[in-house]
């Protein structure tokens, strides 16, 4: 017999409130934070600005608490999540990144994170273009998506063409290879260097 826990009494990876210490769902934040630490050497300095697109419950920030040189901004459509992120120190904006421009000057951010976000977007060209626009030259763009093995992304995307979606529903499926080629297509192959791919 099993009873489901009702409260997050553990700290996943010693950082995030969770139901157990090593909740697999939380691994994406730990590895994302590791990635940022490893590859954002060029952006280290005073007052680094991070934009967390689809910041959700602010889990990524837990790995950087105690880093006063980081200024966190977030984009989130869900009211409850926006309010939670504000309590964590985010400056949070409510907008639809499928069609609304990010409210920042070009080249504002040192790091832009879109962790498990773009699979939910209907207008990738616009959204990724906005992320590119607000990133500083030499900045770090971290895009993470759940991946599937071929041919499943193709078949799932075929099915998605015939659906009407609600906000937050998955609208795009990717493999490790298709996400890389799609991002090169959207961002321009000569403008970015792929520094890490995991899957």
One Martini backbone bead per residue (centre of mass of N, CA, C, O) as a GRO file, in nm:
protein
  199
    1UNK     BB    1   0.099   0.035   0.020
    2UNK     BB    2   0.023   0.377  -0.076
    3UNK     BB    3   0.119   0.723  -0.004
    4UNK     BB    4   0.083   1.036  -0.094
    5UNK     BB    5   0.236   1.315  -0.088
    6UNK     BB    6   0.156   1.666   0.013
    7UNK     BB    7   0.457   1.755   0.074
    8UNK     BB    8   0.757   1.940   0.042
    9UNK     BB    9   1.023   1.798   0.248
   10UNK     BB   10   1.244   1.816   0.044
   11UNK     BB   11   1.576   1.859  -0.122
   12UNK     BB   12   1.655   1.889  -0.429
   13UNK     BB   13   1.986   1.887  -0.451
   14UNK     BB   14   1.972   2.092  -0.195
   15UNK     BB   15   1.748   2.330  -0.322
   16UNK     BB   16   1.456   2.203  -0.396
   17UNK     BB   17   1.144   2.172  -0.337
   18UNK     BB   18   1.037   1.829  -0.255
   19UNK     BB   19   0.956   1.481  -0.234
   20UNK     BB   20   1.264   1.429  -0.310
   21UNK     BB   21   1.605   1.442  -0.344
   22UNK     BB   22   1.600   1.297  -0.662
   23UNK     BB   23   1.417   1.440  -0.863
   24UNK     BB   24   1.405   1.404  -1.195
   25UNK     BB   25   1.262   1.670  -1.281
   26UNK     BB   26   1.507   1.850  -1.145
   27UNK     BB   27   1.762   1.793  -1.322
   28UNK     BB   28   1.739   2.023  -1.533
   29UNK     BB   29   1.834   2.244  -1.331
   30UNK     BB   30   2.106   2.136  -1.246
   31UNK     BB   31   2.228   2.111  -1.536
   32UNK     BB   32   2.177   2.406  -1.615
   33UNK     BB   33   2.355   2.531  -1.394
   34UNK     BB   34   2.614   2.389  -1.478
   35UNK     BB   35   2.624   2.507  -1.762
   36UNK     BB   36   2.638   2.804  -1.684
   37UNK     BB   37   2.898   2.789  -1.516
   38UNK     BB   38   3.081   2.671  -1.745
   39UNK     BB   39   2.988   2.885  -2.004
   40UNK     BB   40   2.977   3.192  -1.849
   41UNK     BB   41   3.261   3.327  -1.826
   42UNK     BB   42   3.227   3.575  -2.024
   43UNK     BB   43   2.978   3.693  -1.827
   44UNK     BB   44   3.140   3.759  -1.598
   45UNK     BB   45   3.042   3.986  -1.335
   46UNK     BB   46   2.874   4.260  -1.304
   47UNK     BB   47   2.550   4.248  -1.325
   48UNK     BB   48   2.407   4.003  -1.429
   49UNK     BB   49   2.171   3.909  -1.679
   50UNK     BB   50   1.864   3.718  -1.649
   51UNK     BB   51   1.651   3.525  -1.865
   52UNK     BB   52   1.345   3.346  -1.780
   53UNK     BB   53   1.170   3.160  -1.991
   54UNK     BB   54   0.939   3.019  -1.828
   55UNK     BB   55   0.993   3.023  -1.497
   56UNK     BB   56   0.765   2.937  -1.322
   57UNK     BB   57   0.901   2.844  -0.996
   58UNK     BB   58   1.221   2.919  -1.001
   59UNK     BB   59   1.432   2.675  -0.991
   60UNK     BB   60   1.698   2.787  -1.112
   61UNK     BB   61   1.763   3.000  -0.885
   62UNK     BB   62   1.840   2.810  -0.647
   63UNK     BB   63   2.143   2.766  -0.769
   64UNK     BB   64   2.204   3.108  -0.720
   65UNK     BB   65   2.200   3.152  -0.443
   66UNK     BB   66   2.440   3.392  -0.344
   67UNK     BB   67   2.432   3.570  -0.624
   68UNK     BB   68   2.447   3.914  -0.643
   69UNK     BB   69   2.532   3.945  -0.965
   70UNK     BB   70   2.229   3.859  -1.018
   71UNK     BB   71   1.966   3.942  -1.251
   72UNK     BB   72   1.627   3.852  -1.240
   73UNK     BB   73   1.423   3.748  -1.511
   74UNK     BB   74   1.074   3.697  -1.620
   75UNK     BB   75   0.851   3.475  -1.806
   76UNK     BB   76   0.491   3.454  -1.728
   77UNK     BB   77   0.143   3.347  -1.752
   78UNK     BB   78   0.110   3.244  -1.463
   79UNK     BB   79   0.008   3.386  -1.180
   80UNK     BB   80   0.117   3.201  -0.951
   81UNK     BB   81   0.410   3.187  -1.063
   82UNK     BB   82   0.472   3.485  -1.066
   83UNK     BB   83   0.442   3.533  -0.762
   84UNK     BB   84   0.660   3.335  -0.673
   85UNK     BB   85   0.899   3.470  -0.826
   86UNK     BB   86   0.887   3.736  -0.672
   87UNK     BB   87   0.970   3.605  -0.393
   88UNK     BB   88   1.263   3.520  -0.532
   89UNK     BB   89   1.350   3.801  -0.716
   90UNK     BB   90   1.193   3.850  -0.956
   91UNK     BB   91   1.128   4.000  -1.267
   92UNK     BB   92   0.797   3.989  -1.387
   93UNK     BB   93   0.637   3.892  -1.700
   94UNK     BB   94   0.327   3.931  -1.886
   95UNK     BB   95   0.345   3.727  -2.179
   96UNK     BB   96   0.321   3.643  -2.529
   97UNK     BB   97   0.585   3.501  -2.705
   98UNK     BB   98   0.431   3.449  -2.981
   99UNK     BB   99   0.350   3.797  -3.010
  100UNK     BB  100   0.527   3.941  -2.787
  101UNK     BB  101   0.748   4.157  -2.708
  102UNK     BB  102   1.017   4.208  -2.542
  103UNK     BB  103   1.075   4.459  -2.273
  104UNK     BB  104   1.364   4.509  -2.435
  105UNK     BB  105   1.656   4.579  -2.523
  106UNK     BB  106   1.896   4.523  -2.714
  107UNK     BB  107   2.141   4.354  -2.545
  108UNK     BB  108   2.068   4.298  -2.221
  109UNK     BB  109   2.158   3.990  -2.195
  110UNK     BB  110   2.375   3.731  -2.086
  111UNK     BB  111   2.125   3.535  -2.017
  112UNK     BB  112   1.919   3.279  -2.177
  113UNK     BB  113   1.629   3.096  -2.072
  114UNK     BB  114   1.468   2.781  -2.217
  115UNK     BB  115   1.306   2.558  -2.016
  116UNK     BB  116   1.064   2.388  -2.133
  117UNK     BB  117   0.913   2.584  -2.379
  118UNK     BB  118   0.919   2.554  -2.703
  119UNK     BB  119   0.712   2.309  -2.710
  120UNK     BB  120   0.467   2.536  -2.641
  121UNK     BB  121   0.501   2.685  -2.913
  122UNK     BB  122   0.363   2.840  -3.216
  123UNK     BB  123   0.606   3.082  -3.256
  124UNK     BB  124   0.927   3.030  -3.295
  125UNK     BB  125   1.040   3.259  -3.466
  126UNK     BB  126   0.962   3.489  -3.276
  127UNK     BB  127   1.067   3.392  -2.998
  128UNK     BB  128   1.365   3.335  -3.078
  129UNK     BB  129   1.415   3.618  -3.194
  130UNK     BB  130   1.383   3.762  -2.919
  131UNK     BB  131   1.608   3.618  -2.768
  132UNK     BB  132   1.829   3.711  -2.960
  133UNK     BB  133   1.792   4.022  -2.936
  134UNK     BB  134   1.845   4.037  -2.602
  135UNK     BB  135   2.120   3.924  -2.653
  136UNK     BB  136   2.435   3.941  -2.605
  137UNK     BB  137   2.725   3.947  -2.724
  138UNK     BB  138   2.847   3.638  -2.603
  139UNK     BB  139   2.613   3.506  -2.501
  140UNK     BB  140   2.379   3.284  -2.333
  141UNK     BB  141   2.188   3.013  -2.481
  142UNK     BB  142   1.936   2.819  -2.314
  143UNK     BB  143   1.807   2.519  -2.457
  144UNK     BB  144   1.538   2.310  -2.337
  145UNK     BB  145   1.423   1.975  -2.422
  146UNK     BB  146   1.232   1.726  -2.479
  147UNK     BB  147   1.323   1.404  -2.599
  148UNK     BB  148   1.307   1.192  -2.890
  149UNK     BB  149   1.300   0.927  -3.084
  150UNK     BB  150   1.323   0.829  -3.380
  151UNK     BB  151   1.010   0.908  -3.539
  152UNK     BB  152   0.830   1.053  -3.319
  153UNK     BB  153   0.837   1.359  -3.376
  154UNK     BB  154   0.708   1.344  -3.654
  155UNK     BB  155   0.439   1.209  -3.564
  156UNK     BB  156   0.357   1.415  -3.351
  157UNK     BB  157   0.358   1.667  -3.539
  158UNK     BB  158   0.139   1.561  -3.723
  159UNK     BB  159  -0.080   1.554  -3.506
  160UNK     BB  160  -0.059   1.860  -3.417
  161UNK     BB  161  -0.179   1.987  -3.685
  162UNK     BB  162  -0.491   1.880  -3.577
  163UNK     BB  163  -0.481   2.083  -3.333
  164UNK     BB  164  -0.608   2.249  -3.052
  165UNK     BB  165  -0.467   2.486  -2.835
  166UNK     BB  166  -0.358   2.547  -2.522
  167UNK     BB  167  -0.214   2.694  -2.286
  168UNK     BB  168   0.081   2.484  -2.231
  169UNK     BB  169   0.076   2.301  -2.455
  170UNK     BB  170   0.207   2.074  -2.651
  171UNK     BB  171   0.345   2.155  -3.004
  172UNK     BB  172   0.639   2.019  -2.990
  173UNK     BB  173   0.875   1.786  -3.130
  174UNK     BB  174   1.197   1.632  -3.035
  175UNK     BB  175   1.517   1.572  -3.115
  176UNK     BB  176   1.842   1.609  -3.091
  177UNK     BB  177   1.863   1.684  -3.398
  178UNK     BB  178   1.614   1.874  -3.448
  179UNK     BB  179   1.685   2.101  -3.249
  180UNK     BB  180   1.950   2.184  -3.377
  181UNK     BB  181   1.845   2.248  -3.666
  182UNK     BB  182   1.624   2.451  -3.580
  183UNK     BB  183   1.810   2.659  -3.441
  184UNK     BB  184   1.991   2.717  -3.683
  185UNK     BB  185   1.759   2.821  -3.857
  186UNK     BB  186   1.661   3.055  -3.656
  187UNK     BB  187   1.964   3.185  -3.580
  188UNK     BB  188   2.194   3.110  -3.745
  189UNK     BB  189   2.489   2.956  -3.811
  190UNK     BB  190   2.697   3.215  -3.784
  191UNK     BB  191   2.600   3.335  -3.490
  192UNK     BB  192   2.637   3.046  -3.362
  193UNK     BB  193   2.760   2.821  -3.107
  194UNK     BB  194   2.783   2.495  -3.033
  195UNK     BB  195   2.869   2.373  -2.694
  196UNK     BB  196   2.608   2.185  -2.623
  197UNK     BB  197   2.478   1.841  -2.606
  198UNK     BB  198   2.191   1.677  -2.473
  199UNK     BB  199   2.013   1.325  -2.452
   0.00000   0.00000   0.00000
